[in-house]
Coordinates of C-alpha atoms and ligand atoms in Angstrom, one line a residue:
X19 CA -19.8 -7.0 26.6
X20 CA -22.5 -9.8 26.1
X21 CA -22.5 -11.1 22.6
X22 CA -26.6 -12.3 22.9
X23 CA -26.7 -9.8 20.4
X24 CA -24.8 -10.7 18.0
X25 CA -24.7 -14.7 18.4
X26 CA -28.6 -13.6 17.6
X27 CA -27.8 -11.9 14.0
X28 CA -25.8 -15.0 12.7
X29 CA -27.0 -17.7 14.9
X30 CA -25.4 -19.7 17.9
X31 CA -23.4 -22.0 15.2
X32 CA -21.9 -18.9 13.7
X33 CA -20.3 -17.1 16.9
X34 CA -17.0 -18.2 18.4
X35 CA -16.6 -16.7 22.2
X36 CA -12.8 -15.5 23.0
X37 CA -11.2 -18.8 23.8
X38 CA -13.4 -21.0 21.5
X39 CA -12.1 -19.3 18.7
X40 CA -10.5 -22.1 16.4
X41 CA -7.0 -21.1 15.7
X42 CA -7.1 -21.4 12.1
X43 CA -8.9 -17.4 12.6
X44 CA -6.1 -16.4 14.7
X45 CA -3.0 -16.5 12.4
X46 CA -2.4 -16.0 8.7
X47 CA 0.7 -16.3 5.8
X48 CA 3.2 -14.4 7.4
X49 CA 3.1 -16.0 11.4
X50 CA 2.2 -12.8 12.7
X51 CA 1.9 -13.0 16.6
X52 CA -1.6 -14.3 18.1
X53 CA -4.0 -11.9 20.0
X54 CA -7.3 -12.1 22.0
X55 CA -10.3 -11.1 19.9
X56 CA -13.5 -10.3 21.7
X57 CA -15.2 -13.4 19.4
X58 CA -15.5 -14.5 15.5
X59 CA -18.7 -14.2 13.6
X60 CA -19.3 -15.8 10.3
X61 CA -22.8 -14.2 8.7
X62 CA -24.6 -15.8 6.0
X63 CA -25.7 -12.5 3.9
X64 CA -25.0 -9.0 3.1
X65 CA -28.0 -8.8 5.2
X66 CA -26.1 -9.9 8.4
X67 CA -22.8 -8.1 7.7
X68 CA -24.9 -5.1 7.9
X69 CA -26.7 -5.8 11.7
X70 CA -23.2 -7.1 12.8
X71 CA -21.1 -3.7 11.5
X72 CA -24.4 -1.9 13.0
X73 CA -24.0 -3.5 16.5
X74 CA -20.4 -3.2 16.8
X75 CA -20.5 0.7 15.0
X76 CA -23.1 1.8 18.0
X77 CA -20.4 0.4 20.5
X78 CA -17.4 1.6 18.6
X79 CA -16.5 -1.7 18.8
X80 CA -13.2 -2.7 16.4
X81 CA -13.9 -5.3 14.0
X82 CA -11.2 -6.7 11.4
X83 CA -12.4 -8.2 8.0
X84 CA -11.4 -12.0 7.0
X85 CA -11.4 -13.7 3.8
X86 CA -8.9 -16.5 3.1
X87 CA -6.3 -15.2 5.5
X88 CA -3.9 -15.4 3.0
X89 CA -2.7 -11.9 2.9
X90 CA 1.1 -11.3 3.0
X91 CA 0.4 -8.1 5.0
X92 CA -1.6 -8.8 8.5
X93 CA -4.2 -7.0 7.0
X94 CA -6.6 -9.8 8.3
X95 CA -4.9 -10.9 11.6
X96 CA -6.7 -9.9 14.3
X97 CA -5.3 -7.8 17.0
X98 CA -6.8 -7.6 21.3
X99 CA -10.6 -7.1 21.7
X100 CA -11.6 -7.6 17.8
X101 CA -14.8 -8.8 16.9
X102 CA -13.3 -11.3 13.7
X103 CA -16.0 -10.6 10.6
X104 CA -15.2 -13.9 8.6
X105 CA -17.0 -14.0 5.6
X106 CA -16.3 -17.4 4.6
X107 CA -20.0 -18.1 4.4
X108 CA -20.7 -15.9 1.8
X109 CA -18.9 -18.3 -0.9
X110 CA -22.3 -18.5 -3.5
X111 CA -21.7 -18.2 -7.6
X112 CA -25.0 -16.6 -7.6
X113 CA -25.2 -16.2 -11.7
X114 CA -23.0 -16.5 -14.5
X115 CA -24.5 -14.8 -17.5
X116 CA -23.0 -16.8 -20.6
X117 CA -23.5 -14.3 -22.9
X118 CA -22.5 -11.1 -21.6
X119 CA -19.0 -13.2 -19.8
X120 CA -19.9 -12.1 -16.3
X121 CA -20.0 -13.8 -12.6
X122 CA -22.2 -12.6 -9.7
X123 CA -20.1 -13.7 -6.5
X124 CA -20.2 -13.8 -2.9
X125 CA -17.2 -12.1 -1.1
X126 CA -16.1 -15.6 0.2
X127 CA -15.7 -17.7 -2.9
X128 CA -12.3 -19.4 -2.8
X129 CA -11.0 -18.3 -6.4
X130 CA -10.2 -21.2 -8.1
X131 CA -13.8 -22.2 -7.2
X132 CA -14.5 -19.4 -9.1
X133 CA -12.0 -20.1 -11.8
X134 CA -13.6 -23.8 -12.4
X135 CA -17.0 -22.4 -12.5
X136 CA -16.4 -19.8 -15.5
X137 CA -14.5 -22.5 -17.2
X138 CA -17.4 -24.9 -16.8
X139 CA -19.5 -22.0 -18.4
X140 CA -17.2 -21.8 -21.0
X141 CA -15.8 -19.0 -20.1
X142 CA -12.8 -17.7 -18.0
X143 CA -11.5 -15.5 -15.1
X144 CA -8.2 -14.4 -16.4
X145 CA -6.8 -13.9 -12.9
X146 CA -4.7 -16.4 -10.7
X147 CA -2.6 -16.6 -7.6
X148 CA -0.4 -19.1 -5.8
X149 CA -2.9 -19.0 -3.4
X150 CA -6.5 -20.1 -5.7
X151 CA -7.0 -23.0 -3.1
X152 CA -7.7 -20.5 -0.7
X153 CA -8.1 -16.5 -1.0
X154 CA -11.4 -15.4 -1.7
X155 CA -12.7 -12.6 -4.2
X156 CA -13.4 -10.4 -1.4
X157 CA -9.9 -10.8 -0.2
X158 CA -8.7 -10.6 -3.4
X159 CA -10.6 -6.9 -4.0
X160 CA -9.6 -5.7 -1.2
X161 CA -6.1 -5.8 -1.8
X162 CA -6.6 -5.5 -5.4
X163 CA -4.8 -8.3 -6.1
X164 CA -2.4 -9.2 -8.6
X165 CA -0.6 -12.3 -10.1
X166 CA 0.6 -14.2 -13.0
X167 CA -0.9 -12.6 -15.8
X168 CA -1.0 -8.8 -14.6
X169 CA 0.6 -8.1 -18.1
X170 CA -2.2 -9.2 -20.1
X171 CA -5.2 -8.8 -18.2
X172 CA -4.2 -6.7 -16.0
X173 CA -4.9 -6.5 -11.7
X174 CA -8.1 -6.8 -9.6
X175 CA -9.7 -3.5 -10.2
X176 CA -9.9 -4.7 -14.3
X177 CA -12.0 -8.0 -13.3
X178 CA -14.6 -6.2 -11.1
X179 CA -17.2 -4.6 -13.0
X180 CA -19.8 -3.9 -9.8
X181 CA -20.0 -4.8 -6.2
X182 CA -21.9 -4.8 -2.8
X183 CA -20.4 -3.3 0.3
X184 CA -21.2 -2.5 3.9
X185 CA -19.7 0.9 5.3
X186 CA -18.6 0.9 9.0
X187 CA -22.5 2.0 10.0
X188 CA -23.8 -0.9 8.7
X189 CA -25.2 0.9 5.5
X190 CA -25.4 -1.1 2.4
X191 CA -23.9 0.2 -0.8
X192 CA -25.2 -2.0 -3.9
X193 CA -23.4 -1.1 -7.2
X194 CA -23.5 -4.2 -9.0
X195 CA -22.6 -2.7 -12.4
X196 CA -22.6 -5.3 -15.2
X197 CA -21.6 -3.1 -18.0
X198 CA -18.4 -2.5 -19.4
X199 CA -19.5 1.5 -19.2
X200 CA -20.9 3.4 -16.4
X201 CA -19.8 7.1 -16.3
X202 CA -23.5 7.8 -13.8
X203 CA -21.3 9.9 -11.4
X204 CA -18.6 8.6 -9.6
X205 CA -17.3 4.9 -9.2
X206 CA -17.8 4.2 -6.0
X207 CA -16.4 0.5 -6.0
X208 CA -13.1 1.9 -6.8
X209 CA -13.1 3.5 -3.3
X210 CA -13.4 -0.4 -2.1
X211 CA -10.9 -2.1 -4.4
X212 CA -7.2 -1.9 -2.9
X213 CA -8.7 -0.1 0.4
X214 CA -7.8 -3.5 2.8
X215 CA -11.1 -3.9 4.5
X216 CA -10.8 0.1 5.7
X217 CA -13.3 1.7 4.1
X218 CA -16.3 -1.2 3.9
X219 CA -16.6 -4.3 3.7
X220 CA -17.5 -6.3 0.5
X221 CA -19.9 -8.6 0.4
X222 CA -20.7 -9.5 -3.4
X223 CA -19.4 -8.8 -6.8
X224 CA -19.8 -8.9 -10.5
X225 CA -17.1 -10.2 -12.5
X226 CA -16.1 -10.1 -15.7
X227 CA -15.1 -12.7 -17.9
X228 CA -13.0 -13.5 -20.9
X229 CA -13.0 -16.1 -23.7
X230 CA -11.3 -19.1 -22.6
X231 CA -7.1 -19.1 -23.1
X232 CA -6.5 -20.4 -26.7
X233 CA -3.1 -22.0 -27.6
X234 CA -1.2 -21.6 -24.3
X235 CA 2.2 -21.8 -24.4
X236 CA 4.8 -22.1 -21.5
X237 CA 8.5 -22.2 -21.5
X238 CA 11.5 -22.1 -18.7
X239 CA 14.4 -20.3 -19.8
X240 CA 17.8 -20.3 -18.2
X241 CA 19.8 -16.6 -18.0
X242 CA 23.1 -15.6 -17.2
X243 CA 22.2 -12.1 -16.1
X244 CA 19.4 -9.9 -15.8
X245 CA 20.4 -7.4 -18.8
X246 CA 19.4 -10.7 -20.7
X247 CA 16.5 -11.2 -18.7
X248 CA 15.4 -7.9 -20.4
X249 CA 16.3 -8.2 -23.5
X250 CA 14.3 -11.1 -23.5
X251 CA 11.1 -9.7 -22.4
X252 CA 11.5 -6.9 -25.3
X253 CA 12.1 -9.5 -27.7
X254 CA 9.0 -11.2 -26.6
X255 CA 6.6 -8.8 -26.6
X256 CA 8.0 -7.1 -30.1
X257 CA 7.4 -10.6 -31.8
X258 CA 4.8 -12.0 -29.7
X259 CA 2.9 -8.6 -29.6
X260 CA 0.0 -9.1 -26.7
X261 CA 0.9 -12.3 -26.6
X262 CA 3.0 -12.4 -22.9
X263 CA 0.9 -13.3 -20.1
X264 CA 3.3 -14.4 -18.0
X265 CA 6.8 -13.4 -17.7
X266 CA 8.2 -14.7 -13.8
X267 CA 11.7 -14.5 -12.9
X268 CA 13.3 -16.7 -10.0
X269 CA 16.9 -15.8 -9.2
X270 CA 19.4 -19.4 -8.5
X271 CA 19.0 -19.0 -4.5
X272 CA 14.7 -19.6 -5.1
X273 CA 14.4 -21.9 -7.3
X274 CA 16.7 -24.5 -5.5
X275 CA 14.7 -23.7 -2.3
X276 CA 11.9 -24.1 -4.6
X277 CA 13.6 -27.4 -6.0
X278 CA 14.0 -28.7 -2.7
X279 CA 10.7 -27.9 -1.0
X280 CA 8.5 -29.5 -4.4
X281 CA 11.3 -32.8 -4.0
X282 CA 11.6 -32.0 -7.5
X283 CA 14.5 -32.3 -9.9
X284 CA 15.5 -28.4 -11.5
X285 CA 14.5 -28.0 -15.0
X286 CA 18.2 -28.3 -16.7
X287 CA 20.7 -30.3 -15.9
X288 CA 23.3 -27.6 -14.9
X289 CA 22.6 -24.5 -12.3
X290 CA 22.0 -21.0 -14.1
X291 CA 22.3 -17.5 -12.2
X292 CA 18.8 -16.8 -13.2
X293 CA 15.1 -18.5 -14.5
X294 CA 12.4 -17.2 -16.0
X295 CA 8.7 -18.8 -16.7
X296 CA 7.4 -17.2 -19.8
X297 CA 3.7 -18.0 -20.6
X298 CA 2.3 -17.1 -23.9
X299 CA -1.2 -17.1 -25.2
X300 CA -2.7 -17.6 -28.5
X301 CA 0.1 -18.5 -30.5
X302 CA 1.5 -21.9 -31.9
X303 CA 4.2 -23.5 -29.8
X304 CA 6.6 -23.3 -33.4
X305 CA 5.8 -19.4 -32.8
X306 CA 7.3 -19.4 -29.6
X307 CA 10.4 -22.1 -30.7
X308 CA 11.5 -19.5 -33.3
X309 CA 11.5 -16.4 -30.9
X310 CA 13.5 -18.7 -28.0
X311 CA 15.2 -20.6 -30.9
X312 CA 16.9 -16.7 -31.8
X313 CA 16.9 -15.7 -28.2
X314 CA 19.2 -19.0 -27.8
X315 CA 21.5 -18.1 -31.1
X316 CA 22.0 -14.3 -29.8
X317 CA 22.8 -15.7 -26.7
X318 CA 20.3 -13.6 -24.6
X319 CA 19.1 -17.3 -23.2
X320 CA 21.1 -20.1 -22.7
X321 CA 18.6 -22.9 -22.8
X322 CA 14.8 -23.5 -22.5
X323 CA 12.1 -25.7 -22.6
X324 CA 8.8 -25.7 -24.2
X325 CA 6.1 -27.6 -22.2
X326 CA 4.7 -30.2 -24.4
X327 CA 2.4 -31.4 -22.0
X328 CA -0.5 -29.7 -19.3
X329 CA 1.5 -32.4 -17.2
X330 CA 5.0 -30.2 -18.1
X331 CA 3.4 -27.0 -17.9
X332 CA 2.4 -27.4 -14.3
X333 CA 5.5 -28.7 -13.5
X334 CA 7.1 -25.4 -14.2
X335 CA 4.5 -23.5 -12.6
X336 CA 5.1 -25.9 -9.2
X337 CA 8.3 -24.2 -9.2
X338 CA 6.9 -20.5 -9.0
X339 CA 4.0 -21.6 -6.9
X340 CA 6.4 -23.5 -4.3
X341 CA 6.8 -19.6 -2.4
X342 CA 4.0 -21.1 0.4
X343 CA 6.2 -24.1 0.7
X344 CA 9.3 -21.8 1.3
X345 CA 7.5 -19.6 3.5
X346 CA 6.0 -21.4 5.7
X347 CA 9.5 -23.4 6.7
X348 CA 11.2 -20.1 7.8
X349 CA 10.9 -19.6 11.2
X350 CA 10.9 -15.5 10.9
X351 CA 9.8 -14.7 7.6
X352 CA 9.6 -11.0 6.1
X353 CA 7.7 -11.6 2.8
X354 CA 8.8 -8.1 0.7
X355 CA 6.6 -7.2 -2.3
X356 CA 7.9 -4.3 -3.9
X357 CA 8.0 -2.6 -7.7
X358 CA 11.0 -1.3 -8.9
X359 CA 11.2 0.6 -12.8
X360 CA 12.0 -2.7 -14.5
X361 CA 15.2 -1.7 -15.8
X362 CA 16.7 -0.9 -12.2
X363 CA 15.5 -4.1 -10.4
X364 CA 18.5 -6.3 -11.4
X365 CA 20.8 -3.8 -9.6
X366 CA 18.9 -3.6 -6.8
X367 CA 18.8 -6.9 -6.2
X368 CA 22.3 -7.5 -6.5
X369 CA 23.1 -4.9 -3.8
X370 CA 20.8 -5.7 -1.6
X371 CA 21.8 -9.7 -1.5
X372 CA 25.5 -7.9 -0.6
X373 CA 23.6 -5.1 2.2
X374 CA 21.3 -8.0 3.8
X375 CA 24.1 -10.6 4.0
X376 CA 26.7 -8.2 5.3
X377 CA 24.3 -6.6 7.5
X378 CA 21.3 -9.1 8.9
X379 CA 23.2 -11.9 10.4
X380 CA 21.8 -15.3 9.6
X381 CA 19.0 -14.1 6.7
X382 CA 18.2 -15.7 3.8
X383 CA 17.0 -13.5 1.2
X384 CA 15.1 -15.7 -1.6
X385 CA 14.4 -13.4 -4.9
X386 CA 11.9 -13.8 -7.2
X387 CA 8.9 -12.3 -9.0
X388 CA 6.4 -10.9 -11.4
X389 CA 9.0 -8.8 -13.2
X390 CA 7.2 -8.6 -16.8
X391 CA 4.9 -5.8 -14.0
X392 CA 7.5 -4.3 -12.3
X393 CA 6.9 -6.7 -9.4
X394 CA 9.8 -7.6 -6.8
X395 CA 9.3 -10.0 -4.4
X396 CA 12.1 -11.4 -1.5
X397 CA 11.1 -14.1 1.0
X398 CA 13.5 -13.3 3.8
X399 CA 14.0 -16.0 6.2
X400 CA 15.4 -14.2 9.5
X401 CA 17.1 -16.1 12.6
X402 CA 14.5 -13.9 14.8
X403 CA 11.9 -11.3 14.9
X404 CA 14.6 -8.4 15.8
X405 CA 15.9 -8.6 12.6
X406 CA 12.6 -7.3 10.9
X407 CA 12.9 -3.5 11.5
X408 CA 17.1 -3.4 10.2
X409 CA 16.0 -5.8 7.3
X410 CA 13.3 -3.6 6.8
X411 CA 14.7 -0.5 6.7
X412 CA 17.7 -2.0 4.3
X413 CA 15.3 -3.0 1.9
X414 CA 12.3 0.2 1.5
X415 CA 15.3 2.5 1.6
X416 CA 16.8 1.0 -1.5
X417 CA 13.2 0.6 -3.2
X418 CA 13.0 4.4 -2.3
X419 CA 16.1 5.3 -3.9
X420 CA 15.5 3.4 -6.9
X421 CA 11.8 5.4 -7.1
X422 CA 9.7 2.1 -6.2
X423 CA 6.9 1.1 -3.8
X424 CA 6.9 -0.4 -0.7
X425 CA 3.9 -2.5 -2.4
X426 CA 2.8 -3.9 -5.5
X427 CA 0.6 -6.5 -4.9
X428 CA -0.1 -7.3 -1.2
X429 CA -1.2 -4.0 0.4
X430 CA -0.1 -2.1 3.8
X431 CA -2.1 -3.8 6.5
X432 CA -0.2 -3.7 9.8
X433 CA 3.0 -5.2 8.8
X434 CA 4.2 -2.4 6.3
X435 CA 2.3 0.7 7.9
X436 CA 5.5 2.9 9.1
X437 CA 6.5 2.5 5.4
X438 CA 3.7 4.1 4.0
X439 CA 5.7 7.5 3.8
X440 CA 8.5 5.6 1.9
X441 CA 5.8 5.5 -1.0
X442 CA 3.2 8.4 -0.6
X443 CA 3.8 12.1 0.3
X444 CA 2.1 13.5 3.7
X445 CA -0.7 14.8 1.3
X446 CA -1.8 11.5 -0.4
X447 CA -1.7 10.1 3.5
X448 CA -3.1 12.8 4.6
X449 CA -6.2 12.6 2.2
X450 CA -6.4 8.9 3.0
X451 CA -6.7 9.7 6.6
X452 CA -9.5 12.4 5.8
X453 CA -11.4 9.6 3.6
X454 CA -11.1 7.1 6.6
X455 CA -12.5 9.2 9.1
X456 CA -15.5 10.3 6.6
X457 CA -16.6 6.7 6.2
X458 CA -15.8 4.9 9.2
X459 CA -16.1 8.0 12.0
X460 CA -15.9 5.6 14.9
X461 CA -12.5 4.0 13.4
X462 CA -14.1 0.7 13.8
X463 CA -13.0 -1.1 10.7
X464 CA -9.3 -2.5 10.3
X465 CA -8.1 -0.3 13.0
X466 CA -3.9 0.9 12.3
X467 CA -4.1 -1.3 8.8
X468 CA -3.1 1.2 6.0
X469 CA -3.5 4.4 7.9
X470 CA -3.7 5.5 11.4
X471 CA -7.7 6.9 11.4
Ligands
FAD504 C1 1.2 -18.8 -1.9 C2 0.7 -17.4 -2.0 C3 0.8 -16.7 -3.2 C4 0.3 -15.4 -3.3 N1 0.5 -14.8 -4.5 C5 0.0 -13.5 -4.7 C6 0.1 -12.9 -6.0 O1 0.6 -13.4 -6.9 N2 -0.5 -11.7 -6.1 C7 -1.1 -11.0 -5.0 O2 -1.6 -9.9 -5.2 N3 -1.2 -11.6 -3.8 C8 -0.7 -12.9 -3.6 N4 -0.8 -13.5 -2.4 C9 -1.4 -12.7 -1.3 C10 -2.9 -13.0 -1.0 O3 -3.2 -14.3 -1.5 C11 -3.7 -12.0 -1.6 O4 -3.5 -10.7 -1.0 C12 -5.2 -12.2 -1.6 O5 -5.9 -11.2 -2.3 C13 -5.8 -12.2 -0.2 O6 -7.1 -12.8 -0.2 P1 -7.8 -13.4 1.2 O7 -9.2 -13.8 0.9 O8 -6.9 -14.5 1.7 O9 -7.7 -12.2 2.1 P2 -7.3 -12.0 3.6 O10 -5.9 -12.4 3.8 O11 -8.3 -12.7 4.5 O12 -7.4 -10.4 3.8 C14 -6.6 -9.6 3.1 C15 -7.0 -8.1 3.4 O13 -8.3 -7.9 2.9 C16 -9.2 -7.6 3.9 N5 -10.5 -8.3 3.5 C17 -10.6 -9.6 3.3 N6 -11.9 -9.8 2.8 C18 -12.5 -8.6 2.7 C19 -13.8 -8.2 2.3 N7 -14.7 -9.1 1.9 N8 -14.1 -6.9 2.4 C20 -13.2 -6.0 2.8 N9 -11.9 -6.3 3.2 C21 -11.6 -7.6 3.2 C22 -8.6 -8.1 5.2 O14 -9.1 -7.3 6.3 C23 -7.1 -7.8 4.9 O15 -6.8 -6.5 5.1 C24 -0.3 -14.7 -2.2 C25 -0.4 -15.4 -1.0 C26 0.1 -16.7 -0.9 C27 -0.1 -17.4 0.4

């Protein structure tokens, strides 16, 4: 295959043959194995996306779509003979319009770029992962992304009012709504958000915004159980209603690795079963003392602290934010991302320490997560990479039983595709498989991510 082609659409800089390819393309979170794409192009436009996906379409040519490379599902790493479609160099804010609170992106701006620009404008995008530094909004879309203040303002697909995308063919789809309502027949960027790069690729977006965070207000907690960890979260949002943006539990076994890895001290002086970071918005911090201050006399908490201090505040945060840390020191990692009905999830955890210990020799199953949403997370650490299918199995069976999903956040991609049916019937698969091949005939885009075509 000669590339003249497409080195010609982006320009000589902006093509990486097989074997020049810098490694940093090859790879992503979860040390998935390294292939041998064809080459990696990084366009400048929506304009070049299109000539690229055109080009590759006519030669049925398999391209996977890159953004940070931060995805916890391989969605992004490349597999033999893929053309890598970086968009990286599509990082520009293009507007911000102050007075309706909404952002015109590129697909590649980083998010906390993005973040620091709406603040700047004095406004706010009320979404954030561990990962700002790095994952882009395209990314971010693609796997309709969650994070730490789901319970407020809710996932990706809230924040994106309109986009841009590129179908397999190379055909541009503009639908750069800026309205809050647009019932004009059907809307198409929902087919895009949460689709992982199978269905188009997105090149721009419009964003809404929201007023900045007044009176924020973080605390750590310490629990002896998880029935208290509930109890908690009711009392919470019944005093505090709408007020909870933030409500992340780390079981004992994370947050030492997280104590360890951040070569920080842990928040109380003696070891708890269980931690959760509660974040609370618009209320005074002598709101949220009385609320803990009777969680403490009823016993449903057995200490806390209030941050009095940005300084304090992201100290607690580092904790939660530490998972990279953890992850990236495991030599086998399996990073699980299920939901659970919240009620059940304590359970289930507790059985599946007992299962994976008794039964995966070696692992080390870290628990943590977003459970104000629902939102299970386990970094496993395994001794090797034959682990992965018995550890899997262990854990999607018991997320099956309890009437979960195999994903609440981080998508299918290639890592948790033989799943799929633990989570969807044959029909919903089915229709996904039909919607594929309508869009992407050729089956060029994010070949076996999601779906087999
Ligand atoms: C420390 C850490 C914390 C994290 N915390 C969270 C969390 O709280 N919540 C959460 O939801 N996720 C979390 N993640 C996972 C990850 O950051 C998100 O999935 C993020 O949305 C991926 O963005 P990215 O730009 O890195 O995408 P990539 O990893 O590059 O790609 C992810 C998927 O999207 C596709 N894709 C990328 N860009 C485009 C595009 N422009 N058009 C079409 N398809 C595209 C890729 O092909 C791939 O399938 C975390 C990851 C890390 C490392």
């Amino acid at each position: 295959m000669t590339l003249d082609d497409l080195r010609g659409i982006v320009g000589p800089a902006h093509l990486a043959e097989a074997g020049a390819i810098e490694p940093r393309y090859l790879v992503d979170e979860t040390g998935g194995p390294r292939a041998a794409p064809a080459c990696m192009v990084r366009p400048a436009d929506t304009r070049e996306v299109s000539a690229v996906l055109a080009w590759c379409n006519e030669r049925r040519q398999p391209v996977v779509v890159q953004g940070g490379r931060t995805g916890m599902a391989r969605g992004a790493l490349p597999l033999d003979g893929e053309v890598v479609l970086s968009l990286e160099r599509l990082r520009a804010i293009e507007d911000i319009d102050a007075t309706a609170g909404t952002m015109t992106v590129g697909a590649g701006v980083v998010l906390q770029a993005a973040q620091e620009a709406a603040e700047a404008a004095g406004w706010r995008l009320a979404v954030d992962i561990g990962a700002r530094g790095s994952c882009t909004l395209g990314g971010m879309i693609a796997t309709n992304a969650g994070g730490n203040q789901v319970l407020r303002y809710g996932m990706m697909r809230e924040h994106v009012l309109g986009l841009e995308a590129v179908l397999a063919d190379g055909t541009i789809v503009s639908s750069m709504n800026v309205m809050l309502k647009n019932n004009a027949g059907y809307d198409l960027k929902q087919l895009f958000i949460g689709s992982e790069g199978t269905l188009g690729v997105v090149t721009r977006a419009v964003m809404r915004l929201r007023p900045p965070a007044a009176g924020v207000q973080t605390a750590i907690c310490a629990l002896v159980d998880y029935a208290d960890a509930l109890a908690l979260f009711q009392r919470l949002e019944r005093s505090l209603p709408s007020a909870l943006t933030g409500f992340e539990l780390m079981w004992r076994d994370y947050l030492d690795h997280a104590a360890v890895h951040t070569g920080m001290a842990p928040p109380f002086d003696r070891a708890y079963p269980l931690y959760v970071l509660v974040e609370i918005e618009g209320v005074e911090e002598e709101g949220v003392a009385e609320v803990l201050g009777d969680a403490l006399a009823a016993h449903v908490i057995q200490d806390a602290i209030v941050a009095r201090s940005e300084r304090e505040r992201l100290r607690f945060w580092a904790f939660r934010d530490a998972v990279g840390a953890i992850v990236n020191a495991m030599a086998v990692v399996e990073p699980f991302d299920v939901s659970i009905p919240m009620a059940r999830i304590g359970g289930v955890v507790a059985a599946l320490r007992d299962q994976l210990l008794a039964e995966v020799p070696g692992c080390s199953p870290l628990f943590f997560g977003h459970i104000g949403d629902g939102n299970l997370h386990l970094a496993l650490g395994l001794p090797e990479e034959a682990l992965r299918p018995i550890a899997e199995a262990i854990v999607y069976d018991a997320v099956a039983d309890a009437g979960g999903s195999i994903s609440a956040e981080h998508g299918i991609g290639l890592l948790k595709r033989q799943w799929l049916g633990h989570s969807r019937t044959s029909a919903e698969i089915g229709l996904m498989r039909r919607l594929r091949g309508m869009m992407d005939p050729n089956h060029i885009l994010n070949r076996h991510r999601v779906v087999e075509g």
